[in-house]
């Protein structure tokens, strides 16, 4: 087990990676840490503005629709966004399976799971595109906020500015993640990893993909729930 | 070869670990959603609403722990690596506390010393139709304002 190995191995005596991971994976971790600070700065800025404002729109009033919803049915808050959340969680699980299959050198299983992950990412992006389009039709955009605060006072454009900037930045990460996963899929199909003898590249792509899921956990909570 | 330097520890992890973590994440999300629905009936600014929000944030952090620890596998890395990732992230504690305190303080100062700002911020508006109702016309809105 890992603890026993740590006790007996002299990690800093040279000749081996003191972190016991290959260079690329370590650098992916550091990149993700810096990216966490970028997202953190965005969300903290949002929180600061929200704390410095007397009123704020109620997310349950703003986000209350889903595709093909009939005009007569009542508001449905949290429904669509919970579907988006589950799509991302499930695509994260299939990515874990792809990484695991890579460790076992099972090419077909890697391909299958990567395809599912890509489908999940594409589905999430489609949901987000629909939601942006829907909000845009209601008059919400950068610099335009048609919604009132929860106490019916005039709301500022800070609400829509932060919403579109932060979900947009996250959506861009999802988009890059899908592209990375497609590249991984093509490389797997070309037997690049088989020739290399290991699937460690999938692991790095997986770290990035899980990070995207992780950020959504925070964005979802900050914008839709509280 | 660079790769040979890495000692591949066999992770004899629980076969069901991925499945269990998936279940935990789903359950936490469902609880969050239930709290979200419960919160809709609570008055804005009430203690119950604040307590629910804090609970949701705690659940969010739990989800983050499970994603980073198990899906991103950080829990199974060696201690050196975990520390170089986690310790810098502790800056967030100061980052969040300082900035939210600052925002709150700015609001209080403006409300106290800028009566015009406060007055502007507390004018009630007629709820405008932003959702599905297409029949709403700009004209209606103007009339309402005149009547007031």
JSON list of C-alpha atoms in Angstrom, two decimals, chain B residues 17 28 31 33 35 38 51 62 66 71 73 78 85 90 94 99 106 108-109 112 116 122 124 126 135 143:
[
{"chain": "B", "resi": 17, "resn": "UNK", "atom": "CA", "xyz": [-14.71, 3.24, -5.20]},
{"chain": "B", "resi": 28, "resn": "UNK", "atom": "CA", "xyz": [-25.12, 15.47, -2.27]},
{"chain": "B", "resi": 31, "resn": "UNK", "atom": "CA", "xyz": [-29.79, 17.18, -1.17]},
{"chain": "B", "resi": 33, "resn": "UNK", "atom": "CA", "xyz": [-31.48, 20.70, -4.89]},
{"chain": "B", "resi": 35, "resn": "UNK", "atom": "CA", "xyz": [-32.55, 22.57, 0.01]},
{"chain": "B", "resi": 38, "resn": "UNK", "atom": "CA", "xyz": [-37.11, 24.48, 0.39]},
{"chain": "B", "resi": 51, "resn": "UNK", "atom": "CA", "xyz": [-28.64, 28.79, 7.42]},
{"chain": "B", "resi": 62, "resn": "UNK", "atom": "CA", "xyz": [-17.89, 18.15, 0.37]},
{"chain": "B", "resi": 66, "resn": "UNK", "atom": "CA", "xyz": [-14.81, 13.96, -3.36]},
{"chain": "B", "resi": 71, "resn": "UNK", "atom": "CA", "xyz": [-11.86, 11.40, -9.30]},
{"chain": "B", "resi": 73, "resn": "UNK", "atom": "CA", "xyz": [-6.98, 10.84, -7.45]},
{"chain": "B", "resi": 78, "resn": "UNK", "atom": "CA", "xyz": [2.04, 10.88, -2.00]},
{"chain": "B", "resi": 85, "resn": "UNK", "atom": "CA", "xyz": [-1.29, 21.57, -4.21]},
{"chain": "B", "resi": 90, "resn": "UNK", "atom": "CA", "xyz": [-5.19, 27.97, 1.69]},
{"chain": "B", "resi": 94, "resn": "UNK", "atom": "CA", "xyz": [-7.85, 35.01, 3.41]},
{"chain": "B", "resi": 99, "resn": "UNK", "atom": "CA", "xyz": [-13.02, 40.54, 0.01]},
{"chain": "B", "resi": 106, "resn": "UNK", "atom": "CA", "xyz": [-18.65, 49.22, 1.39]},
{"chain": "B", "resi": 108, "resn": "UNK", "atom": "CA", "xyz": [-22.80, 49.74, 4.95]},
{"chain": "B", "resi": 109, "resn": "UNK", "atom": "CA", "xyz": [-20.71, 52.86, 4.43]},
{"chain": "B", "resi": 112, "resn": "UNK", "atom": "CA", "xyz": [-24.90, 55.30, 6.03]},
{"chain": "B", "resi": 116, "resn": "UNK", "atom": "CA", "xyz": [-29.22, 59.50, -2.24]},
{"chain": "B", "resi": 122, "resn": "UNK", "atom": "CA", "xyz": [-34.85, 51.08, -2.37]},
{"chain": "B", "resi": 124, "resn": "UNK", "atom": "CA", "xyz": [-39.78, 49.57, -5.70]},
{"chain": "B", "resi": 126, "resn": "UNK", "atom": "CA", "xyz": [-43.49, 47.16, -10.98]},
{"chain": "B", "resi": 135, "resn": "UNK", "atom": "CA", "xyz": [-48.44, 39.70, -24.96]},
{"chain": "B", "resi": 143, "resn": "UNK", "atom": "CA", "xyz": [-49.25, 53.63, -18.45]}
]
